[in-house]
CSV table of C-alpha atoms in Angstrom, one decimal:
chain,number,residue,atom,x,y,z
A,124,MET,CA,-22.0,5.9,-23.6
A,125,SER,CA,-21.5,4.9,-27.3
A,126,LEU,CA,-23.3,2.0,-28.8
A,127,GLN,CA,-20.1,-0.1,-29.0
A,128,HIS,CA,-19.4,0.6,-25.3
A,129,ARG,CA,-23.0,-0.2,-24.3
A,130,ARG,CA,-22.6,-3.6,-26.0
A,131,GLU,CA,-19.3,-4.1,-24.2
A,132,PHE,CA,-21.0,-3.2,-20.9
A,133,LEU,CA,-23.7,-5.7,-21.5
A,134,ARG,CA,-21.2,-8.4,-22.4
A,135,ARG,CA,-19.3,-7.9,-19.1
A,136,LEU,CA,-22.5,-8.1,-17.1
A,137,GLY,CA,-23.6,-11.2,-19.0
A,138,LEU,CA,-26.8,-9.5,-20.2
A,139,SER,CA,-28.6,-10.0,-23.4
A,140,ALA,CA,-28.4,-7.4,-26.2
A,141,ALA,CA,-32.1,-7.1,-25.8
A,142,ALA,CA,-31.4,-4.8,-22.8
A,143,LEU,CA,-29.6,-2.2,-25.0
A,144,PRO,CA,-32.7,0.1,-25.4
A,145,LEU,CA,-32.9,0.3,-21.6
A,146,LEU,CA,-29.4,1.9,-21.3
A,147,GLY,CA,-29.8,4.9,-23.5
A,148,GLY,CA,-31.5,7.1,-21.0
A,149,LEU,CA,-29.5,6.1,-17.9
A,150,ALA,CA,-27.0,8.9,-17.4
A,151,SER,CA,-25.3,7.2,-14.5
A,152,LEU,CA,-23.9,4.6,-16.8
A,153,GLY,CA,-21.6,7.1,-18.4
A,154,ALA,CA,-19.1,5.9,-15.8
A,155,ALA,CA,-19.1,2.5,-17.5
A,156,GLU,CA,-17.2,3.9,-20.5
A,157,PRO,CA,-13.9,1.9,-20.5
A,158,VAL,CA,-10.6,3.5,-19.9
A,159,ALA,CA,-8.8,4.0,-23.1
A,160,GLY,CA,-5.9,1.5,-23.3
A,161,ARG,CA,-4.7,-1.8,-24.8
A,162,ARG,CA,-5.6,-5.3,-23.6
A,163,GLN,CA,-2.5,-6.4,-21.8
A,164,ARG,CA,-2.1,-10.2,-21.5
A,165,VAL,CA,0.4,-12.7,-20.2
A,166,VAL,CA,0.8,-16.4,-20.6
A,167,PHE,CA,3.1,-18.4,-18.3
A,168,VAL,CA,4.3,-21.6,-20.0
A,169,PHE,CA,5.8,-24.4,-18.0
A,170,SER,CA,7.9,-27.3,-19.3
A,171,PRO,CA,9.6,-29.8,-16.9
A,172,ASN,CA,12.9,-31.4,-15.9
A,173,GLY,CA,15.3,-28.6,-16.7
A,174,THR,CA,17.0,-27.8,-20.0
A,175,VAL,CA,20.3,-28.5,-21.7
A,176,PRO,CA,22.3,-25.3,-20.9
A,177,PRO,CA,24.9,-25.4,-23.8
A,178,ALA,CA,22.1,-25.9,-26.3
A,179,PHE,CA,19.8,-23.3,-24.7
A,180,TRP,CA,21.6,-20.1,-23.5
A,181,PRO,CA,23.1,-17.6,-26.0
A,182,ASP,CA,26.8,-17.1,-25.5
A,183,GLU,CA,26.5,-13.4,-26.2
A,184,GLU,CA,24.9,-10.6,-24.1
A,185,GLY,CA,22.9,-7.7,-25.4
A,186,ALA,CA,21.2,-7.3,-28.8
A,187,ASN,CA,23.7,-9.2,-30.9
A,188,PHE,CA,23.0,-12.7,-29.7
A,189,ARG,CA,22.7,-15.9,-31.6
A,190,LEU,CA,20.0,-18.5,-30.8
A,191,LYS,CA,21.3,-22.0,-29.8
A,192,PRO,CA,19.6,-25.2,-31.2
A,193,ILE,CA,16.8,-25.4,-28.6
A,194,MET,CA,15.9,-21.7,-29.2
A,195,LYS,CA,16.0,-21.8,-33.0
A,196,PRO,CA,12.2,-22.0,-33.4
A,197,PHE,CA,12.1,-18.5,-31.9
A,198,GLU,CA,14.2,-17.0,-34.8
A,199,PRO,CA,11.1,-15.2,-36.3
A,200,PHE,CA,10.5,-13.6,-32.9
A,201,LYS,CA,14.1,-12.7,-32.0
A,202,SER,CA,13.5,-9.0,-32.0
A,203,ARG,CA,10.5,-9.5,-29.7
A,204,MET,CA,12.2,-11.8,-27.1
A,205,LEU,CA,14.2,-11.6,-24.0
A,206,THR,CA,16.4,-14.3,-22.4
A,207,LEU,CA,17.2,-13.9,-18.8
A,208,LYS,CA,20.1,-16.0,-17.5
A,209,GLY,CA,21.1,-16.0,-13.8
A,210,VAL,CA,17.5,-15.4,-12.5
A,211,ASN,CA,17.4,-18.1,-9.9
A,212,ASN,CA,14.8,-19.7,-7.6
A,213,ARG,CA,16.3,-18.9,-4.2
A,214,VAL,CA,13.4,-20.1,-2.2
A,215,ARG,CA,14.5,-22.7,0.4
A,216,GLY,CA,12.7,-24.7,3.1
A,217,ASP,CA,10.6,-27.8,3.0
A,218,GLY,CA,10.3,-30.2,0.0
A,219,ASP,CA,12.6,-31.6,-2.6
A,220,SER,CA,14.0,-29.6,-5.6
A,221,HIS,CA,11.2,-30.7,-7.9
A,222,MET,CA,8.5,-29.7,-5.4
A,223,ARG,CA,10.0,-26.3,-4.6
A,224,GLY,CA,10.9,-25.8,-8.2
A,225,MET,CA,7.3,-26.2,-9.3
A,226,SER,CA,5.2,-24.8,-6.4
A,227,CYS,CA,7.6,-21.9,-5.7
A,228,LEU,CA,8.1,-21.0,-9.3
A,229,LEU,CA,5.2,-18.5,-9.6
A,230,THR,CA,4.7,-18.0,-5.9
A,231,GLY,CA,8.2,-17.0,-4.8
A,232,ILE,CA,7.5,-18.3,-1.3
A,233,GLU,CA,8.2,-21.3,0.8
A,234,LEU,CA,6.1,-24.5,1.0
A,235,PHE,CA,4.2,-25.2,4.2
A,236,PRO,CA,5.5,-28.2,6.2
A,237,GLY,CA,3.5,-31.2,5.3
A,238,ASN,CA,3.3,-35.0,4.8
A,239,ILE,CA,3.7,-35.2,1.0
A,240,MET,CA,6.9,-37.1,0.8
A,241,GLY,CA,9.5,-35.8,-1.7
A,242,GLY,CA,12.7,-37.3,-3.0
A,243,GLY,CA,15.4,-38.0,-0.5
A,244,GLY,CA,12.9,-38.0,2.4
A,245,ALA,CA,12.0,-34.3,2.1
A,246,PRO,CA,8.3,-33.8,2.9
A,247,ALA,CA,6.3,-30.7,2.3
A,248,GLY,CA,2.8,-29.3,1.8
A,249,TRP,CA,1.3,-26.7,-0.5
A,250,ALA,CA,2.8,-23.2,-1.2
A,251,SER,CA,2.3,-20.7,1.5
A,252,GLY,CA,1.2,-17.8,-0.7
A,253,PRO,CA,-0.5,-16.9,-4.0
A,254,SER,CA,1.1,-17.2,-7.4
A,255,VAL,CA,1.7,-14.1,-9.6
A,256,ASP,CA,-0.8,-15.2,-12.2
A,257,GLN,CA,-3.6,-15.2,-9.6
A,258,VAL,CA,-2.4,-12.0,-8.0
A,259,LEU,CA,-2.7,-10.4,-11.5
A,260,ARG,CA,-6.1,-12.0,-12.0
A,261,THR,CA,-7.4,-10.4,-8.8
A,262,TYR,CA,-5.9,-7.1,-9.7
A,263,LEU,CA,-7.4,-7.0,-13.2
A,264,GLN,CA,-10.8,-8.2,-12.0
A,265,SER,CA,-11.0,-5.4,-9.4
A,266,ASN,CA,-11.1,-2.8,-12.2
A,267,PRO,CA,-14.3,-2.6,-14.4
A,268,ALA,CA,-12.1,-1.5,-17.3
A,269,THR,CA,-10.0,-4.7,-17.2
A,270,LYS,CA,-12.5,-7.2,-15.7
A,271,THR,CA,-13.2,-10.2,-17.9
A,272,ARG,CA,-15.6,-13.1,-17.7
A,273,LEU,CA,-13.1,-15.6,-16.3
A,274,GLY,CA,-10.2,-13.5,-15.2
A,275,SER,CA,-7.6,-16.2,-15.8
A,276,LEU,CA,-7.3,-19.6,-17.5
A,277,GLU,CA,-5.3,-22.5,-16.1
A,278,ILE,CA,-4.6,-24.8,-19.1
A,279,GLY,CA,-2.8,-28.2,-19.0
A,280,VAL,CA,-1.4,-30.7,-21.4
A,281,ALA,CA,-1.2,-34.3,-20.0
A,282,VAL,CA,-1.0,-33.1,-16.4
A,283,GLY,CA,-3.2,-35.9,-15.2
A,284,ASN,CA,-5.4,-36.1,-12.1
A,285,ARG,CA,-2.7,-36.3,-9.3
A,286,ALA,CA,-2.7,-33.3,-7.0
A,287,ASP,CA,0.5,-32.5,-5.1
A,288,PRO,CA,3.3,-29.9,-5.2
A,289,TRP,CA,4.9,-31.5,-8.2
A,290,THR,CA,1.7,-30.9,-10.3
A,291,ARG,CA,0.6,-27.4,-9.2
A,292,TRP,CA,2.2,-24.1,-9.9
A,293,SER,CA,-0.8,-21.8,-9.8
A,294,TYR,CA,-2.2,-20.8,-6.3
A,295,ALA,CA,-5.2,-18.7,-5.5
A,296,GLY,CA,-3.6,-18.2,-2.0
A,297,ALA,CA,-1.8,-20.1,0.7
A,298,ASN,CA,-2.8,-23.7,0.6
A,299,GLN,CA,-5.1,-23.1,-2.4
A,300,PRO,CA,-3.6,-24.8,-5.5
A,301,VAL,CA,-5.5,-24.2,-8.8
A,302,ALA,CA,-5.8,-27.3,-11.0
A,303,PRO,CA,-5.2,-26.9,-14.7
A,304,VAL,CA,-7.8,-28.1,-17.3
A,305,SER,CA,-6.0,-30.7,-19.3
A,306,SER,CA,-8.9,-31.8,-21.5
A,307,PRO,CA,-9.8,-29.6,-24.5
A,308,TYR,CA,-13.4,-30.9,-24.2
A,309,GLU,CA,-13.6,-29.5,-20.6
A,310,LEU,CA,-11.9,-26.3,-21.6
A,311,PHE,CA,-14.3,-25.8,-24.5
A,312,ASP,CA,-17.2,-26.4,-22.2
A,313,LYS,CA,-15.8,-23.9,-19.7
A,314,LEU,CA,-15.4,-21.2,-22.4
A,315,TYR,CA,-18.5,-21.8,-24.5
A,316,GLY,CA,-20.8,-24.2,-22.7
A,317,SER,CA,-23.2,-21.4,-21.7
A,318,MET,CA,-23.7,-20.7,-25.4
A,319,LYS,CA,-25.0,-24.2,-25.8
A,320,GLU,CA,-27.4,-23.5,-23.0
A,321,GLY,CA,-28.6,-20.5,-24.9
A,322,GLU,CA,-29.3,-22.7,-28.0
A,323,ASN,CA,-31.3,-25.1,-25.7
A,324,LEU,CA,-33.3,-22.2,-24.4
A,325,ALA,CA,-34.0,-21.0,-27.9
A,326,SER,CA,-35.4,-24.4,-28.7
A,327,VAL,CA,-37.7,-24.2,-25.6
A,328,LEU,CA,-38.9,-20.8,-26.8
A,329,ASP,CA,-39.8,-22.2,-30.2
A,330,GLY,CA,-42.0,-24.7,-28.4
A,331,LEU,CA,-43.6,-22.1,-26.2
A,332,LYS,CA,-44.5,-19.9,-29.2
A,333,ASP,CA,-46.3,-22.8,-30.8
A,334,ASP,CA,-48.2,-23.5,-27.5
A,335,VAL,CA,-49.2,-19.9,-27.2
A,336,ALA,CA,-50.6,-19.9,-30.8
A,337,LYS,CA,-52.6,-23.1,-30.1
A,338,VAL,CA,-54.1,-21.7,-26.8
A,339,ALA,CA,-54.9,-18.3,-28.5
A,340,ALA,CA,-57.2,-20.1,-31.0
A,341,ALA,CA,-59.3,-21.5,-28.1
A,342,VAL,CA,-59.9,-18.5,-25.9
A,343,ASP,CA,-61.9,-15.3,-26.0
A,344,ALA,CA,-60.7,-11.9,-27.1
A,345,HIS,CA,-59.7,-10.7,-23.6
A,346,ASP,CA,-57.5,-13.7,-23.0
A,347,ARG,CA,-56.0,-13.5,-26.5
A,348,ALA,CA,-54.9,-10.0,-25.7
A,349,LEU,CA,-53.1,-11.3,-22.7
A,350,LEU,CA,-51.5,-14.1,-24.8
A,351,ASP,CA,-50.4,-11.5,-27.3
A,352,GLN,CA,-48.5,-9.8,-24.6
A,353,HIS,CA,-46.8,-13.1,-23.7
A,354,ALA,CA,-46.1,-13.8,-27.3
A,355,THR,CA,-44.4,-10.3,-27.7
A,356,ALA,CA,-42.3,-11.0,-24.6
A,357,LEU,CA,-41.2,-14.3,-26.1
A,358,ARG,CA,-40.3,-12.7,-29.4
A,359,GLU,CA,-38.2,-10.1,-27.6
A,360,LEU,CA,-36.4,-12.8,-25.6
A,361,GLU,CA,-35.8,-14.8,-28.7
A,362,ARG,CA,-34.4,-11.7,-30.5
A,363,GLY,CA,-32.2,-11.0,-27.5
A,364,LEU,CA,-30.8,-14.5,-27.5
A,365,LYS,CA,-30.0,-14.3,-31.2
A,366,GLU,CA,-28.2,-11.0,-30.8
A,367,SER,CA,-26.3,-12.0,-27.7
A,368,ARG,CA,-25.1,-15.1,-29.5
A,369,SER,CA,-23.8,-13.0,-32.4
A,370,GLN,CA,-22.3,-10.3,-30.3
A,371,ALA,CA,-21.1,-11.9,-27.0
A,372,ALA,CA,-18.2,-13.6,-28.7
A,373,ILE,CA,-16.2,-12.4,-31.6
A,374,ASP,CA,-14.9,-15.8,-32.8
A,375,VAL,CA,-16.5,-19.0,-31.5
A,376,PRO,CA,-14.3,-21.9,-32.5
A,377,PRO,CA,-15.6,-25.3,-33.5
A,378,ALA,CA,-15.8,-27.8,-30.7
A,379,PRO,CA,-12.7,-30.1,-30.5
A,380,PRO,CA,-13.1,-33.2,-32.7
A,381,ALA,CA,-14.6,-36.2,-30.9
A,382,GLY,CA,-12.4,-39.1,-29.9
A,383,VAL,CA,-9.1,-37.5,-29.2
A,384,PRO,CA,-7.6,-39.7,-26.4
A,385,LEU,CA,-6.2,-37.9,-23.4
A,386,ASP,CA,-3.1,-40.0,-23.4
A,387,ASN,CA,0.7,-39.6,-24.0
A,388,ASP,CA,0.6,-40.2,-27.8
A,389,SER,CA,-2.0,-37.5,-28.2
A,390,ILE,CA,0.1,-34.7,-26.6
A,391,PRO,CA,0.8,-32.9,-29.9
A,392,GLU,CA,-2.8,-32.8,-30.9
A,393,ILE,CA,-4.0,-31.8,-27.4
A,394,THR,CA,-1.4,-29.0,-27.4
A,395,ARG,CA,-2.7,-27.6,-30.7
A,396,LEU,CA,-6.4,-27.8,-29.5
A,397,GLN,CA,-5.6,-26.1,-26.2
A,398,THR,CA,-3.5,-23.4,-28.0
A,399,GLU,CA,-6.4,-22.6,-30.3
A,400,LEU,CA,-8.9,-22.4,-27.4
A,401,LEU,CA,-6.5,-20.0,-25.6
A,402,ILE,CA,-6.3,-17.8,-28.7
A,403,SER,CA,-10.0,-17.8,-29.0
A,404,ALA,CA,-10.5,-17.0,-25.3
A,405,PHE,CA,-8.1,-14.1,-25.5
A,406,ARG,CA,-9.7,-12.8,-28.7
A,407,ASN,CA,-13.1,-12.9,-27.0
A,408,ASP,CA,-11.6,-11.2,-23.9
A,409,MET,CA,-12.6,-13.9,-21.6
A,410,ALA,CA,-9.3,-13.7,-19.7
A,411,ARG,CA,-6.1,-11.7,-19.9
A,412,VAL,CA,-4.0,-14.0,-17.8
A,413,SER,CA,-3.2,-17.7,-18.4
A,414,THR,CA,-0.9,-20.5,-17.4
A,415,PHE,CA,-0.1,-23.2,-19.9
A,416,GLN,CA,1.4,-26.3,-18.2
A,417,PHE,CA,3.1,-29.2,-20.1
A,418,THR,CA,2.9,-32.3,-17.9
A,419,ASN,CA,4.3,-31.5,-14.5
A,420,SER,CA,7.5,-31.5,-12.5
A,421,VAL,CA,9.1,-35.0,-12.8
A,422,GLY,CA,7.1,-35.2,-16.1
A,423,GLN,CA,7.3,-38.6,-17.6
A,424,ALA,CA,6.1,-38.0,-21.2
A,425,ARG,CA,7.5,-40.3,-23.9
A,426,MET,CA,7.9,-38.2,-27.0
A,427,LYS,CA,7.6,-41.0,-29.6
A,428,TRP,CA,6.5,-38.5,-32.2
A,429,ILE,CA,10.0,-37.1,-32.3
A,430,GLY,CA,11.7,-40.5,-32.0
A,431,VAL,CA,12.3,-40.4,-28.2
A,432,GLU,CA,11.0,-43.7,-26.6
A,433,GLU,CA,12.4,-43.1,-23.0
A,434,ASN,CA,10.4,-41.0,-20.5
A,435,HIS,CA,11.5,-37.4,-20.1
A,436,HIS,CA,12.3,-37.4,-16.4
A,437,SER,CA,14.5,-40.5,-16.6
A,438,LEU,CA,16.5,-39.0,-19.5
A,439,SER,CA,17.0,-35.8,-17.5
A,440,HIS,CA,18.9,-37.8,-14.8
A,441,ASP,CA,21.5,-39.1,-17.2
A,442,PRO,CA,25.1,-37.7,-17.0
A,443,ASP,CA,26.3,-35.1,-19.4
A,444,LEU,CA,28.8,-37.6,-20.9
A,445,ASN,CA,25.9,-39.6,-22.3
A,446,ALA,CA,25.8,-37.9,-25.6
A,447,GLY,CA,22.7,-39.9,-26.7
A,448,SER,CA,20.6,-38.7,-23.8
A,449,VAL,CA,21.8,-35.1,-24.3
A,450,GLU,CA,20.7,-35.3,-27.9
A,451,LYS,CA,17.3,-36.6,-26.9
A,452,LEU,CA,16.9,-34.0,-24.2
A,453,THR,CA,17.8,-31.3,-26.8
A,454,LYS,CA,15.1,-32.7,-29.1
A,455,ILE,CA,12.5,-32.7,-26.3
A,456,ASN,CA,13.2,-29.1,-25.3
A,457,THR,CA,13.3,-28.0,-28.9
A,458,TRP,CA,9.8,-29.5,-29.3
A,459,PHE,CA,8.6,-27.5,-26.4
A,460,ALA,CA,10.1,-24.4,-28.0
A,461,GLU,CA,8.3,-25.2,-31.3
A,462,GLN,CA,4.9,-25.3,-29.5
A,463,ILE,CA,5.6,-21.9,-27.9
A,464,ALA,CA,6.7,-20.5,-31.2
A,465,PHE,CA,3.4,-21.7,-32.7
A,466,LEU,CA,1.5,-19.9,-29.9
A,467,ALA,CA,3.5,-16.7,-30.6
A,468,LYS,CA,2.8,-17.1,-34.3
A,469,ARG,CA,-1.0,-17.5,-33.7
A,470,LEU,CA,-1.0,-14.5,-31.5
A,471,GLN,CA,1.0,-12.5,-34.1
A,472,GLU,CA,-1.4,-13.4,-37.0
A,473,THR,CA,-4.5,-12.7,-34.9
A,474,PRO,CA,-5.6,-9.0,-35.2
A,475,GLU,CA,-6.8,-7.2,-32.0
A,476,PRO,CA,-10.6,-6.8,-32.1
A,477,ASP,CA,-10.2,-3.0,-32.2
A,478,GLY,CA,-8.0,-3.3,-35.3
A,479,LYS,CA,-4.9,-1.8,-33.5
A,480,GLY,CA,-2.1,-4.2,-34.2
A,481,ASN,CA,-2.0,-8.0,-33.4
A,482,MET,CA,-2.4,-9.9,-30.2
A,483,LEU,CA,1.3,-10.5,-29.7
A,484,ASP,CA,1.8,-6.8,-29.6
A,485,ASN,CA,-0.1,-6.8,-26.3
A,486,THR,CA,0.7,-10.3,-25.0
A,487,THR,CA,3.9,-11.6,-23.3
A,488,ILE,CA,4.7,-15.3,-23.2
A,489,VAL,CA,6.8,-16.3,-20.3
A,490,TRP,CA,8.5,-19.7,-20.7
A,491,THR,CA,10.1,-21.3,-17.7
A,492,ASN,CA,10.9,-24.6,-15.9
A,493,GLU,CA,11.2,-25.9,-12.4
A,494,LEU,CA,14.9,-26.7,-12.8
A,495,GLY,CA,17.9,-25.2,-14.5
A,496,LYS,CA,19.4,-28.6,-15.3
A,497,GLY,CA,17.8,-32.0,-14.7
A,498,ASN,CA,20.7,-34.1,-13.5
A,499,SER,CA,21.9,-31.6,-10.9
A,500,HIS,CA,18.4,-30.5,-9.8
A,501,THR,CA,19.7,-27.0,-9.6
A,502,HIS,CA,17.5,-23.9,-9.2
A,503,GLU,CA,20.2,-21.7,-10.7
A,504,ASP,CA,19.9,-20.5,-14.3
A,505,ILE,CA,16.3,-21.5,-14.6
A,506,PRO,CA,15.1,-21.0,-18.1
A,507,TRP,CA,13.3,-17.6,-18.5
A,508,VAL,CA,12.3,-16.7,-22.1
A,509,LEU,CA,9.9,-13.8,-22.7
A,510,ILE,CA,8.3,-13.2,-26.1
A,511,GLY,CA,5.9,-10.4,-27.1
A,512,GLY,CA,5.0,-6.8,-26.2
A,513,GLY,CA,2.5,-7.2,-23.4
A,514,LEU,CA,4.6,-5.8,-20.6
A,515,GLY,CA,6.4,-3.0,-22.4
A,516,PHE,CA,9.9,-4.5,-21.8
A,517,LYS,CA,12.8,-3.7,-24.1
A,518,THR,CA,13.0,-6.9,-26.2
A,519,GLY,CA,15.6,-8.2,-28.7
A,520,ARG,CA,18.1,-8.9,-26.0
A,521,ALA,CA,19.9,-11.7,-24.1
A,522,LEU,CA,20.5,-10.5,-20.5
A,523,LYS,CA,22.7,-12.0,-17.8
A,524,PHE,CA,22.3,-11.6,-14.1
A,525,ASN,CA,24.2,-12.7,-11.0
A,526,LYS,CA,22.1,-15.1,-9.0
A,527,THR,CA,19.2,-12.7,-8.9
A,528,PRO,CA,16.1,-14.0,-7.0
A,529,HIS,CA,13.3,-14.7,-9.4
A,530,ASN,CA,10.9,-12.8,-7.1
A,531,ARG,CA,12.3,-9.7,-8.7
A,532,LEU,CA,11.2,-10.9,-12.2
A,533,LEU,CA,7.7,-11.8,-10.9
A,534,MET,CA,7.5,-8.2,-9.5
A,535,ALA,CA,8.6,-6.7,-12.8
A,536,ILE,CA,5.9,-8.7,-14.6
A,537,ALA,CA,3.2,-7.6,-12.1
A,538,GLN,CA,4.3,-4.0,-12.2
A,539,GLY,CA,4.2,-4.2,-16.1
A,540,PHE,CA,0.5,-4.4,-15.6
A,541,GLY,CA,0.5,-1.5,-13.3
A,542,HIS,CA,0.3,-3.5,-10.0
A,543,PRO,CA,1.8,-1.4,-7.2
A,544,MET,CA,3.4,-4.3,-5.4
A,545,LYS,CA,6.6,-3.5,-3.5
A,546,THR,CA,7.4,-7.1,-2.6
A,547,PHE,CA,6.2,-10.5,-3.8
A,548,GLY,CA,6.5,-13.9,-2.1
A,549,ASN,CA,9.4,-13.9,0.4
A,550,PRO,CA,10.1,-10.2,1.1
A,551,SER,CA,13.8,-10.9,1.9
A,552,LEU,CA,14.2,-11.9,-1.8
A,553,CYS,CA,12.8,-8.6,-3.0
A,554,GLU,CA,15.2,-6.2,-1.3
A,555,GLU,CA,16.6,-4.8,-4.6
A,556,GLY,CA,13.2,-4.2,-6.1
A,557,ALA,CA,11.8,-5.3,-9.4
A,558,LEU,CA,14.1,-6.1,-12.3
A,559,LYS,CA,14.6,-3.2,-14.6
A,560,LEU,CA,13.7,-4.6,-18.1
A,561,GLY,CA,12.2,-1.5,-19.8
């Protein structure tokens, strides 16, 4: 095993670099050499309340397509993107359109019956199966070559503390919703809090060294020899802590600035902070799968920073003839696109740690929504925009499908990682197999 791969092996086990000398003579660890290959990643991004179809979908099909106003922020990534019109959420059953739109979006399976009351008197429970992000997490974590410290990240922006089918789209399994982390302070602590503990331990070691020196001056030669052994062990532990702090992470970001309120008006700043933490986590290979959730289904954000005072969900119910509301909804969805374009830009300008290309080369962003259009609550023509090279799909195209179940897209994403699944979610919606996007 090479020195670089021994360090990687230690990092994955969570061991100090002080253990490096112990690995050199262990022939059995030759199996720990990672399989050659790139670090594939995927980020599922959610924004709520449907889109404005005439300002979103390209008129053209194929490679020669033009981006409509909402999609204009993606112009620098046009050759690296796919738009998929006609990929529908055809899951039916319990719950209202917002509930099924959200909690069936990544699971592709019905909600359990339950007592959480939806709109129009349509109650439901949680999703009855896992979401594709968590299936991929389990798959990647089962292989030592793709296992990471956290496996997946569930990131939120202004999601709040309410837990119901409108606010959860990631599921570890049936009846197992996964809550997103909406605070950049909590996310930073989740990613880098253990390093702070290492700093505290180093401080304790400094005190112990001083104590050992004081005791050594007061004992006989035999006891001093024993204390010297302890002092040597402390020095080795201290050296290991210093090396592990410098080698365990490639790029430790500064902590989020203090005092950022977790409120509506701070959504732009929180979005940037969460984005930078995601980039850092990917660069440090802490996870290869992530969800990034803007508010939630029936999201009520008031985007005052772009001149929209009304809440998003209420605007989405206005009729198409209300030109003012359509203009505001177009601005809202364009703002979401700008945040995703910023994520793509940050990935593109961040080199892979091995020096082979940039992180967008190996990452696919999947932007979607619980509804195709807010005022009709339709699950047809749900927005699906893919950006990046993580899945090996043929990009630079606008594709149109005929009421295709979105289960087939979720299968294609999983199979892009090498997952051997033959169905996903409701098997009856997978009969034609994964979408062919290569």
